[in-house]
Structures are given as structure tokens and as C-alpha cells.
Amino acid sequence: MVSNDQAAWWQFRGHAVHGLCAGDDPAQNPQVKERPALLLVHGFGASTDHWRHNIPVLAQTHEVHAVDLLGFGRSAKPAALSYGGALWRDQLVAYVQERIGRPTVIAGNSLGGFAALAAGAALGDQAAGVVLLNAAGPFSDEQTASPGGWGAIARRTIGSALLKSPVLQRLLFENLRRPATIRRTLRQVYIDKTNVDDWLVESIRRPSLDPGAFGVFRTVFDIPRGQPLDELFAHLQAPLLLLWGIRDPWINAAGRRSSFQRHAPENTTEVVLDAGHCPHDEVPDQVNRALLDWLAARVGENTLDPQPAR
């Protein structure tokens, strides 16, 4: 068994990418080899650490990977990169092809959900499934509306004019990475605050101290919209699971769910949870169970019964 905190460093386009690999080696365990690998993708400002309550459980039955997107976590934060969905899509596609090398279910939260869907569509039959947890990204019929995602949240909160000032951006960044601000923000988006603990706060604060972190932060307000979700759905060949934290205060979860229902492929599975923006960390036992049940039903595995994380 590989420890769930064993780093799996990798290079993408010459930049260091941090990841984790956990679970039995499929080359040594034929039962694991028959199941798809899992790749977990964090949201904006988070990292592989945000899957702390999921990896130990899922790794009991699967080969599990988690990766820090470029610009986040322990991965490199180079100033010259054009951050956005295309970069992160290509990073995930390359990770599956080069590091995993077999069919993979990609699960992503928020911004990571958009990247996971884009990668799943691009991978074709190399994607064994896609799981979206309160995913970001626009639909075609929203393209003329106000942009969504993290930039829109910031604009509503702060104002577009202020965000154009490098000095004010720096002041905002310094405030947002204060432990008290991180904790307050997390408590706004978790309905059950139990898991908003010192460890989680520090896991978000630590990467913000990296030299390139401010440069990445400045780009978030100008990240391209990326390909519309409905176009990505049209290209997706793999089964799709939508996991909703339906009380998400950062998005209109009920309205967004309706949009997904209009555009998602037939036979998409939905699970609605009484949680906020990050259900995988707020109600991890429910998310782990839903994911494993879906794998058993949709990806053709035998019923799995791992032990809860806590």
C-alpha cells in the first residue's frame, strides 16, 4: 500500500507539478487493475490537501491520484503561464496519459470541476468517468451574461474598478491570505463548520506564501471563460456524476443544477447533498459513499465497502 501522503512529482511543460498517489499498485493487485484509477482535482486556492478525508477511503479499493494544478498548492507558479481552463485541461490529460496510463475517473470541485470535465472530454475513451462537485464554468446561453466563477464573486464583493489597481490587488491578496480571513471565508461556504479547522486553514495559507502566488492571484480576474460546458458535455463519452452541495452560498446551486439538467448527457447521475461549496470536505463520508456507489453502478464494478475515514 502506498502512503496517501507520498508525493508523486512530475514535470509538465518544464514546470514542477505536485501530486499524490495512494492505493495498491495495479501491477501487483489484479483486482485494482480491473478498476479505473481515480484522479482528484481541487478548486481555486486549494490543493491536494483538500481531499484529506477522501483519499484514505477511496484508496482502500482504487489506485487514487490527486494533483495540484499549476499555480496552486505545491506546484510551480511561473509568471509567464497563461492560466485558465486550457492549461489545466492539458495538464490533466498529460497526467492521465503519462503518470496513470490507463482509464481514469476524474473528479473535480469548483474550478477543478471545469478542468476535470474539459480533460474528460479531451481524453475520449481514456476517461472512465467524470465527477463534478459544484463545478464552475459557463454554458453557451450564459456567454453574454455577466461572467461567472471566482472573478464574478470578487467583482460583486469588491468592485471591478478596484481590481484593476495593482496596489489594491496586493492589499487584497495580503488580506485574503491572513489565517483569520481564510477561516472566515471557509465558514461562509461550509454549512457544517466542523471541518473548518486549523489544518485546513494552514493548507490554504501555506501555498499563498510562495513567491509566484500573488502573480497567479492577479490572473484569476482575467481567466478566459473557456469552452462552454454544453460543448464539453457534447464531446464527453464517459459516464457523468454530478454531486451537488445544494446550499452552496457562492453559486445559485438550485439554478445551476437546472442548467446542468438541461445540458448534461442522458443517463447522467445526480446526488444532492445538504452541504455548501466543498461537499467532499464538508460531508466526506457522504461523498465517498456516493462516488463508490456510482462506480459500482455505472462503471461496472463490484459493490465496494471501504471503511469510513473517521
Short mmCIF file of N, CA, C and O in Angstrom, two decimals, residues 73-194:
data_model
loop_
_atom_site.label_atom_id
_atom_site.label_comp_id
_atom_site.label_asym_id
_atom_site.label_seq_id
_atom_site.Cartn_x
_atom_site.Cartn_y
_atom_site.Cartn_z
N GLY A 73 -1.28 25.17 -4.78
CA GLY A 73 -0.70 24.15 -3.93
C GLY A 73 0.82 24.19 -3.96
O GLY A 73 1.45 25.25 -3.93
N ARG A 74 1.43 23.00 -4.07
CA ARG A 74 2.88 22.89 -4.10
C ARG A 74 3.43 22.91 -5.52
O ARG A 74 4.65 22.83 -5.70
N SER A 75 2.56 22.97 -6.50
CA SER A 75 3.02 23.03 -7.89
C SER A 75 3.64 24.40 -8.19
O SER A 75 3.43 25.38 -7.47
N ALA A 76 4.40 24.45 -9.29
CA ALA A 76 5.05 25.69 -9.70
C ALA A 76 4.03 26.77 -10.02
O ALA A 76 2.89 26.48 -10.41
N LYS A 77 4.47 28.01 -9.84
CA LYS A 77 3.61 29.18 -10.08
C LYS A 77 4.35 30.17 -10.99
O LYS A 77 4.56 31.33 -10.61
N PRO A 78 4.75 29.75 -12.18
CA PRO A 78 5.52 30.64 -13.05
C PRO A 78 4.70 31.81 -13.56
O PRO A 78 3.51 31.68 -13.85
N ALA A 79 5.36 32.95 -13.68
CA ALA A 79 4.66 34.17 -14.08
C ALA A 79 4.28 34.18 -15.55
O ALA A 79 3.33 34.85 -15.95
N ALA A 80 4.99 33.42 -16.37
CA ALA A 80 4.80 33.52 -17.82
C ALA A 80 3.63 32.69 -18.34
O ALA A 80 3.27 32.81 -19.51
N LEU A 81 3.03 31.86 -17.51
CA LEU A 81 1.97 30.99 -17.99
C LEU A 81 0.66 31.75 -18.20
O LEU A 81 0.36 32.69 -17.46
N SER A 82 -0.11 31.29 -19.16
CA SER A 82 -1.46 31.80 -19.37
C SER A 82 -2.41 30.87 -18.63
O SER A 82 -2.81 29.82 -19.14
N TYR A 83 -2.75 31.25 -17.41
CA TYR A 83 -3.58 30.39 -16.57
C TYR A 83 -5.01 30.37 -17.08
O TYR A 83 -5.55 31.39 -17.50
N GLY A 84 -5.63 29.20 -17.01
CA GLY A 84 -7.01 29.07 -17.44
C GLY A 84 -7.34 27.64 -17.77
O GLY A 84 -6.52 26.72 -17.62
N GLY A 85 -8.57 27.43 -18.24
CA GLY A 85 -9.06 26.08 -18.47
C GLY A 85 -8.24 25.27 -19.44
O GLY A 85 -8.05 24.07 -19.27
N ALA A 86 -7.73 25.90 -20.50
CA ALA A 86 -6.96 25.16 -21.50
C ALA A 86 -5.67 24.61 -20.90
O ALA A 86 -5.29 23.46 -21.17
N LEU A 87 -4.99 25.43 -20.09
CA LEU A 87 -3.76 24.96 -19.46
C LEU A 87 -4.04 23.79 -18.54
O LEU A 87 -3.35 22.76 -18.59
N TRP A 88 -5.05 23.93 -17.68
CA TRP A 88 -5.32 22.89 -16.70
C TRP A 88 -5.90 21.64 -17.35
O TRP A 88 -5.63 20.52 -16.91
N ARG A 89 -6.68 21.80 -18.40
CA ARG A 89 -7.15 20.64 -19.17
C ARG A 89 -5.96 19.86 -19.70
O ARG A 89 -5.89 18.62 -19.54
N ASP A 90 -5.04 20.55 -20.34
CA ASP A 90 -3.89 19.87 -20.92
C ASP A 90 -3.01 19.23 -19.85
O ASP A 90 -2.43 18.15 -20.06
N GLN A 91 -2.90 19.88 -18.71
CA GLN A 91 -2.13 19.31 -17.61
C GLN A 91 -2.74 17.99 -17.14
O GLN A 91 -2.03 17.00 -16.94
N LEU A 92 -4.06 17.96 -16.98
CA LEU A 92 -4.72 16.73 -16.51
C LEU A 92 -4.66 15.64 -17.57
O LEU A 92 -4.45 14.46 -17.23
N VAL A 93 -4.85 15.99 -18.83
CA VAL A 93 -4.76 14.99 -19.90
C VAL A 93 -3.37 14.36 -19.90
O VAL A 93 -3.22 13.13 -19.97
N ALA A 94 -2.34 15.20 -19.82
CA ALA A 94 -0.98 14.67 -19.82
C ALA A 94 -0.71 13.82 -18.58
O ALA A 94 -0.01 12.80 -18.67
N TYR A 95 -1.26 14.22 -17.44
CA TYR A 95 -1.06 13.43 -16.22
C TYR A 95 -1.66 12.04 -16.37
O TYR A 95 -1.04 11.03 -16.01
N VAL A 96 -2.87 11.97 -16.89
CA VAL A 96 -3.51 10.66 -17.09
C VAL A 96 -2.68 9.81 -18.05
O VAL A 96 -2.43 8.62 -17.81
N GLN A 97 -2.25 10.40 -19.13
CA GLN A 97 -1.53 9.64 -20.16
C GLN A 97 -0.13 9.24 -19.72
O GLN A 97 0.32 8.12 -20.00
N GLU A 98 0.55 10.12 -19.01
CA GLU A 98 1.95 9.88 -18.67
C GLU A 98 2.15 9.25 -17.30
O GLU A 98 3.07 8.44 -17.13
N ARG A 99 1.32 9.61 -16.33
CA ARG A 99 1.52 9.11 -14.97
C ARG A 99 0.63 7.93 -14.62
O ARG A 99 1.03 7.08 -13.83
N ILE A 100 -0.58 7.90 -15.17
CA ILE A 100 -1.51 6.83 -14.82
C ILE A 100 -1.51 5.74 -15.89
O ILE A 100 -1.38 4.56 -15.58
N GLY A 101 -1.71 6.12 -17.12
CA GLY A 101 -1.57 5.19 -18.23
C GLY A 101 -2.67 4.17 -18.38
O GLY A 101 -2.48 3.13 -19.01
N ARG A 102 -3.86 4.47 -17.86
CA ARG A 102 -5.00 3.56 -18.04
C ARG A 102 -6.29 4.35 -17.79
O ARG A 102 -6.23 5.49 -17.34
N PRO A 103 -7.46 3.77 -18.11
CA PRO A 103 -8.70 4.53 -17.94
C PRO A 103 -8.85 5.09 -16.53
O PRO A 103 -8.58 4.41 -15.53
N THR A 104 -9.29 6.34 -16.47
CA THR A 104 -9.31 7.08 -15.21
C THR A 104 -10.61 7.84 -15.05
O THR A 104 -11.12 8.44 -16.01
N VAL A 105 -11.16 7.82 -13.84
CA VAL A 105 -12.27 8.69 -13.47
C VAL A 105 -11.68 9.97 -12.90
O VAL A 105 -10.88 9.92 -11.97
N ILE A 106 -12.08 11.12 -13.46
CA ILE A 106 -11.57 12.41 -13.00
C ILE A 106 -12.67 13.12 -12.24
O ILE A 106 -13.77 13.33 -12.76
N ALA A 107 -12.38 13.50 -10.99
CA ALA A 107 -13.34 14.20 -10.14
C ALA A 107 -12.79 15.56 -9.79
O ALA A 107 -11.62 15.69 -9.39
N GLY A 108 -13.60 16.62 -9.93
CA GLY A 108 -13.13 17.96 -9.64
C GLY A 108 -14.17 18.81 -8.95
O GLY A 108 -15.37 18.68 -9.20
N ASN A 109 -13.69 19.70 -8.09
CA ASN A 109 -14.54 20.64 -7.35
C ASN A 109 -14.35 22.05 -7.89
O ASN A 109 -13.22 22.49 -8.12
N SER A 110 -15.46 22.75 -8.12
CA SER A 110 -15.44 24.17 -8.48
C SER A 110 -14.63 24.38 -9.76
O SER A 110 -14.91 23.77 -10.79
N LEU A 111 -13.59 25.22 -9.72
CA LEU A 111 -12.74 25.42 -10.89
C LEU A 111 -12.14 24.10 -11.36
O LEU A 111 -12.01 23.85 -12.55
N GLY A 112 -11.78 23.24 -10.41
CA GLY A 112 -11.26 21.91 -10.76
C GLY A 112 -12.29 21.04 -11.44
O GLY A 112 -11.94 20.13 -12.20
N GLY A 113 -13.58 21.31 -11.22
CA GLY A 113 -14.62 20.57 -11.92
C GLY A 113 -14.64 20.92 -13.40
O GLY A 113 -14.79 20.04 -14.25
N PHE A 114 -14.48 22.21 -13.71
CA PHE A 114 -14.41 22.60 -15.11
C PHE A 114 -13.21 21.93 -15.78
O PHE A 114 -13.32 21.41 -16.89
N ALA A 115 -12.04 21.96 -15.11
CA ALA A 115 -10.85 21.34 -15.68
C ALA A 115 -11.04 19.84 -15.86
O ALA A 115 -10.60 19.26 -16.86
N ALA A 116 -11.71 19.19 -14.88
CA ALA A 116 -11.94 17.75 -14.97
C ALA A 116 -12.85 17.41 -16.15
O ALA A 116 -12.61 16.44 -16.87
N LEU A 117 -13.90 18.21 -16.35
CA LEU A 117 -14.81 17.96 -17.47
C LEU A 117 -14.09 18.17 -18.80
O LEU A 117 -14.23 17.36 -19.74
N ALA A 118 -13.32 19.25 -18.90
CA ALA A 118 -12.59 19.52 -20.14
C ALA A 118 -11.60 18.40 -20.44
O ALA A 118 -11.48 17.95 -21.59
N ALA A 119 -10.91 17.93 -19.41
CA ALA A 119 -9.96 16.83 -19.61
C ALA A 119 -10.68 15.54 -19.96
O ALA A 119 -10.24 14.78 -20.83
N GLY A 120 -11.81 15.28 -19.30
CA GLY A 120 -12.56 14.06 -19.59
C GLY A 120 -13.05 14.04 -21.02
O GLY A 120 -13.02 13.00 -21.69
N ALA A 121 -13.51 15.19 -21.52
CA ALA A 121 -13.96 15.27 -22.91
C ALA A 121 -12.80 15.05 -23.88
O ALA A 121 -12.93 14.39 -24.91
N ALA A 122 -11.63 15.61 -23.55
CA ALA A 122 -10.47 15.50 -24.43
C ALA A 122 -9.87 14.10 -24.43
O ALA A 122 -9.30 13.67 -25.43
N LEU A 123 -10.02 13.38 -23.33
CA LEU A 123 -9.41 12.05 -23.22
C LEU A 123 -10.16 10.97 -23.98
O LEU A 123 -9.62 9.89 -24.21
N GLY A 124 -11.40 11.22 -24.34
CA GLY A 124 -12.16 10.20 -25.06
C GLY A 124 -12.32 8.95 -24.24
O GLY A 124 -12.72 9.00 -23.07
N ASP A 125 -12.00 7.78 -24.82
CA ASP A 125 -12.22 6.53 -24.10
C ASP A 125 -11.17 6.28 -23.02
O ASP A 125 -11.25 5.30 -22.29
N GLN A 126 -10.20 7.16 -22.88
CA GLN A 126 -9.28 7.06 -21.76
C GLN A 126 -9.90 7.58 -20.47
O GLN A 126 -9.37 7.34 -19.39
N ALA A 127 -11.01 8.29 -20.58
CA ALA A 127 -11.76 8.74 -19.41
C ALA A 127 -12.80 7.70 -19.07
O ALA A 127 -13.69 7.41 -19.87
N ALA A 128 -12.69 7.12 -17.89
CA ALA A 128 -13.67 6.12 -17.44
C ALA A 128 -14.88 6.76 -16.80
O ALA A 128 -15.90 6.09 -16.59
N GLY A 129 -14.79 8.04 -16.48
CA GLY A 129 -15.91 8.74 -15.88
C GLY A 129 -15.48 10.12 -15.46
O GLY A 129 -14.29 10.41 -15.34
N VAL A 130 -16.46 11.00 -15.26
CA VAL A 130 -16.21 12.35 -14.76
C VAL A 130 -17.17 12.62 -13.62
O VAL A 130 -18.36 12.30 -13.70
N VAL A 131 -16.64 13.21 -12.54
CA VAL A 131 -17.44 13.55 -11.37
C VAL A 131 -17.27 15.04 -11.11
O VAL A 131 -16.14 15.52 -10.95
N LEU A 132 -18.37 15.78 -11.09
CA LEU A 132 -18.34 17.21 -10.88
C LEU A 132 -18.98 17.56 -9.55
O LEU A 132 -20.12 17.19 -9.28
N LEU A 133 -18.23 18.26 -8.71
CA LEU A 133 -18.71 18.71 -7.41
C LEU A 133 -18.81 20.23 -7.43
O LEU A 133 -17.80 20.93 -7.34
N ASN A 134 -20.03 20.74 -7.63
CA ASN A 134 -20.27 22.19 -7.70
C ASN A 134 -19.31 22.84 -8.69
O ASN A 134 -18.58 23.79 -8.37
N ALA A 135 -19.33 22.34 -9.90
CA ALA A 135 -18.36 22.75 -10.92
C ALA A 135 -18.60 24.18 -11.40
O ALA A 135 -19.73 24.65 -11.49
N ALA A 136 -17.50 24.85 -11.73
CA ALA A 136 -17.55 26.18 -12.32
C ALA A 136 -17.65 26.06 -13.83
O ALA A 136 -17.54 24.97 -14.40
N GLY A 137 -17.85 27.22 -14.48
CA GLY A 137 -17.86 27.25 -15.94
C GLY A 137 -19.19 27.71 -16.49
O GLY A 137 -20.25 27.45 -15.91
N PRO A 138 -19.18 28.40 -17.65
CA PRO A 138 -20.41 28.92 -18.25
C PRO A 138 -21.03 27.94 -19.25
O PRO A 138 -20.36 27.05 -19.78
N PHE A 139 -22.30 28.13 -19.53
CA PHE A 139 -22.97 27.50 -20.65
C PHE A 139 -23.04 28.50 -21.81
O PHE A 139 -22.88 29.71 -21.60
N SER A 140 -23.28 28.00 -23.01
CA SER A 140 -23.32 28.88 -24.18
C SER A 140 -24.34 29.99 -24.02
O SER A 140 -24.09 31.14 -24.41
N ASP A 141 -25.51 29.67 -23.46
CA ASP A 141 -26.54 30.69 -23.33
C ASP A 141 -26.27 31.68 -22.21
O ASP A 141 -27.04 32.60 -21.98
N GLU A 142 -25.16 31.50 -21.49
CA GLU A 142 -24.76 32.45 -20.46
C GLU A 142 -23.59 33.33 -20.93
O GLU A 142 -23.15 34.19 -20.18
N GLN A 143 -23.10 33.11 -22.12
CA GLN A 143 -21.88 33.78 -22.56
C GLN A 143 -22.04 35.29 -22.64
O GLN A 143 -21.06 36.02 -22.51
N THR A 144 -23.24 35.77 -22.89
CA THR A 144 -23.44 37.22 -22.96
C THR A 144 -23.83 37.82 -21.62
O THR A 144 -23.93 39.03 -21.48
N ALA A 145 -24.03 36.93 -20.66
CA ALA A 145 -24.37 37.42 -19.32
C ALA A 145 -23.08 37.76 -18.57
O ALA A 145 -21.98 37.60 -19.07
N SER A 146 -23.24 38.22 -17.36
CA SER A 146 -22.07 38.52 -16.55
C SER A 146 -21.26 37.26 -16.33
O SER A 146 -21.84 36.18 -16.09
N PRO A 147 -19.93 37.33 -16.39
CA PRO A 147 -19.13 36.13 -16.21
C PRO A 147 -19.31 35.54 -14.84
O PRO A 147 -19.51 36.24 -13.86
N GLY A 148 -19.21 34.21 -14.79
CA GLY A 148 -19.37 33.52 -13.51
C GLY A 148 -18.02 33.18 -12.92
O GLY A 148 -16.98 33.60 -13.38
N GLY A 149 -18.06 32.36 -11.87
CA GLY A 149 -16.83 31.87 -11.29
C GLY A 149 -16.23 32.83 -10.27
O GLY A 149 -16.87 33.75 -9.77
N TRP A 150 -14.95 32.61 -9.99
CA TRP A 150 -14.28 33.35 -8.93
C TRP A 150 -14.15 34.82 -9.26
O TRP A 150 -14.26 35.68 -8.37
N GLY A 151 -13.90 35.16 -10.51
CA GLY A 151 -13.80 36.57 -10.86
C GLY A 151 -15.09 37.31 -10.58
O GLY A 151 -15.08 38.43 -10.07
N ALA A 152 -16.22 36.67 -10.90
CA ALA A 152 -17.51 37.33 -10.66
C ALA A 152 -17.77 37.51 -9.17
O ALA A 152 -18.29 38.54 -8.74
N ILE A 153 -17.42 36.51 -8.37
CA ILE A 153 -17.58 36.63 -6.93
C ILE A 153 -16.78 37.82 -6.41
O ILE A 153 -17.25 38.63 -5.62
N ALA A 154 -15.53 37.92 -6.88
CA ALA A 154 -14.68 39.02 -6.44
C ALA A 154 -15.23 40.36 -6.87
O ALA A 154 -15.23 41.33 -6.12
N ARG A 155 -15.73 40.45 -8.12
CA ARG A 155 -16.25 41.72 -8.62
C ARG A 155 -17.49 42.16 -7.83
O ARG A 155 -17.66 43.35 -7.53
N ARG A 156 -18.36 41.20 -7.50
CA ARG A 156 -19.54 41.55 -6.72
C ARG A 156 -19.15 42.03 -5.33
O ARG A 156 -19.80 42.90 -4.75
N THR A 157 -18.09 41.45 -4.79
CA THR A 157 -17.69 41.76 -3.43
C THR A 157 -16.88 43.05 -3.34
O THR A 157 -17.02 43.84 -2.41
N ILE A 158 -16.02 43.28 -4.34
CA ILE A 158 -15.04 44.35 -4.23
C ILE A 158 -15.31 45.47 -5.22
O ILE A 158 -15.14 46.65 -4.92
N GLY A 159 -15.70 45.11 -6.43
CA GLY A 159 -15.91 46.10 -7.47
C GLY A 159 -14.85 46.01 -8.53
O GLY A 159 -13.66 45.90 -8.24
N SER A 160 -15.26 46.04 -9.77
CA SER A 160 -14.33 45.85 -10.89
C SER A 160 -13.25 46.92 -10.93
O SER A 160 -12.09 46.63 -11.24
N ALA A 161 -13.60 48.16 -10.64
CA ALA A 161 -12.61 49.24 -10.75
C ALA A 161 -11.44 49.01 -9.80
O ALA A 161 -10.27 49.21 -10.15
N LEU A 162 -11.75 48.58 -8.58
CA LEU A 162 -10.68 48.36 -7.60
C LEU A 162 -9.73 47.26 -8.05
O LEU A 162 -8.53 47.32 -7.81
N LEU A 163 -10.27 46.25 -8.70
CA LEU A 163 -9.45 45.10 -9.07
C LEU A 163 -8.46 45.43 -10.18
O LEU A 163 -7.55 44.66 -10.44
N LYS A 164 -8.60 46.57 -10.82
CA LYS A 164 -7.67 46.95 -11.87
C LYS A 164 -6.40 47.60 -11.31
O LYS A 164 -5.42 47.80 -12.03
N SER A 165 -6.40 47.93 -10.05
CA SER A 165 -5.27 48.60 -9.43
C SER A 165 -4.30 47.57 -8.84
O SER A 165 -4.67 46.83 -7.93
N PRO A 166 -3.04 47.54 -9.32
CA PRO A 166 -2.07 46.59 -8.76
C PRO A 166 -1.86 46.78 -7.26
O PRO A 166 -1.68 45.80 -6.52
N VAL A 167 -1.88 48.03 -6.80
CA VAL A 167 -1.68 48.29 -5.37
C VAL A 167 -2.83 47.70 -4.57
O VAL A 167 -2.63 47.02 -3.54
N LEU A 168 -4.05 47.94 -5.03
CA LEU A 168 -5.20 47.41 -4.31
C LEU A 168 -5.28 45.89 -4.43
O LEU A 168 -5.71 45.21 -3.49
N GLN A 169 -4.87 45.35 -5.57
CA GLN A 169 -4.81 43.90 -5.70
C GLN A 169 -3.87 43.31 -4.66
O GLN A 169 -4.16 42.28 -4.06
N ARG A 170 -2.72 43.97 -4.46
CA ARG A 170 -1.76 43.48 -3.48
C ARG A 170 -2.33 43.54 -2.08
O ARG A 170 -2.19 42.59 -1.28
N LEU A 171 -2.98 44.63 -1.74
CA LEU A 171 -3.60 44.75 -0.42
C LEU A 171 -4.67 43.68 -0.21
O LEU A 171 -4.78 43.09 0.86
N LEU A 172 -5.46 43.47 -1.26
CA LEU A 172 -6.50 42.44 -1.18
C LEU A 172 -5.88 41.06 -0.97
O LEU A 172 -6.34 40.28 -0.14
N PHE A 173 -4.84 40.77 -1.74
CA PHE A 173 -4.16 39.48 -1.62
C PHE A 173 -3.62 39.28 -0.21
O PHE A 173 -3.78 38.19 0.38
N GLU A 174 -2.97 40.32 0.35
CA GLU A 174 -2.42 40.19 1.70
C GLU A 174 -3.52 39.92 2.72
O GLU A 174 -3.35 39.15 3.66
N ASN A 175 -4.67 40.56 2.52
CA ASN A 175 -5.77 40.33 3.44
C ASN A 175 -6.36 38.93 3.29
O ASN A 175 -6.64 38.25 4.28
N LEU A 176 -6.51 38.49 2.04
CA LEU A 176 -7.15 37.20 1.80
C LEU A 176 -6.32 36.03 2.32
O LEU A 176 -6.88 34.97 2.60
N ARG A 177 -4.99 36.20 2.40
CA ARG A 177 -4.19 35.08 2.87
C ARG A 177 -3.93 35.12 4.37
O ARG A 177 -3.20 34.28 4.90
N ARG A 178 -4.53 36.06 5.08
CA ARG A 178 -4.47 36.05 6.55
C ARG A 178 -5.27 34.87 7.07
O ARG A 178 -6.37 34.57 6.58
N PRO A 179 -4.75 34.14 8.07
CA PRO A 179 -5.49 32.99 8.59
C PRO A 179 -6.92 33.32 9.00
O PRO A 179 -7.84 32.54 8.74
N ALA A 180 -7.12 34.47 9.61
CA ALA A 180 -8.47 34.83 10.04
C ALA A 180 -9.40 35.00 8.86
O ALA A 180 -10.59 34.61 8.92
N THR A 181 -8.90 35.58 7.76
CA THR A 181 -9.74 35.77 6.57
C THR A 181 -10.03 34.44 5.91
O THR A 181 -11.17 34.18 5.46
N ILE A 182 -9.03 33.58 5.82
CA ILE A 182 -9.25 32.25 5.24
C ILE A 182 -10.31 31.50 6.03
O ILE A 182 -11.24 30.91 5.47
N ARG A 183 -10.19 31.54 7.34
CA ARG A 183 -11.17 30.83 8.19
C ARG A 183 -12.56 31.41 8.00
O ARG A 183 -13.54 30.67 7.88
N ARG A 184 -12.67 32.73 7.96
CA ARG A 184 -13.97 33.35 7.80
C ARG A 184 -14.59 32.99 6.45
O ARG A 184 -15.79 32.71 6.36
N THR A 185 -13.77 32.97 5.40
CA THR A 185 -14.27 32.62 4.07
C THR A 185 -14.76 31.17 4.04
O THR A 185 -15.83 30.87 3.51
N LEU A 186 -13.97 30.27 4.62
CA LEU A 186 -14.37 28.87 4.65
C LEU A 186 -15.67 28.69 5.42
O LEU A 186 -16.55 27.91 5.02
N ARG A 187 -15.81 29.41 6.51
CA ARG A 187 -17.03 29.27 7.32
C ARG A 187 -18.25 29.81 6.58
O ARG A 187 -19.38 29.42 6.87
N GLN A 188 -18.03 30.67 5.59
CA GLN A 188 -19.14 31.15 4.77
C GLN A 188 -19.63 30.08 3.79
O GLN A 188 -20.80 30.08 3.41
N VAL A 189 -18.73 29.19 3.36
CA VAL A 189 -19.10 28.25 2.30
C VAL A 189 -19.29 26.83 2.80
O VAL A 189 -19.64 25.95 2.02
N TYR A 190 -19.03 26.58 4.07
CA TYR A 190 -19.33 25.29 4.69
C TYR A 190 -20.59 25.47 5.53
O TYR A 190 -20.62 26.31 6.43
N ILE A 191 -21.60 24.68 5.27
CA ILE A 191 -22.81 24.74 6.09
C ILE A 191 -22.53 24.14 7.46
O ILE A 191 -22.85 24.72 8.49
N ASP A 192 -21.92 22.96 7.48
CA ASP A 192 -21.43 22.35 8.70
C ASP A 192 -19.97 22.78 8.86
O ASP A 192 -19.11 22.43 8.05
N LYS A 193 -19.66 23.54 9.90
CA LYS A 193 -18.32 24.13 10.06
C LYS A 193 -17.31 23.18 10.71
O LYS A 193 -16.16 23.56 10.93
N THR A 194 -17.70 21.95 11.00
CA THR A 194 -16.86 21.04 11.78
C THR A 194 -15.46 20.91 11.19
O THR A 194 -14.46 20.92 11.93
#
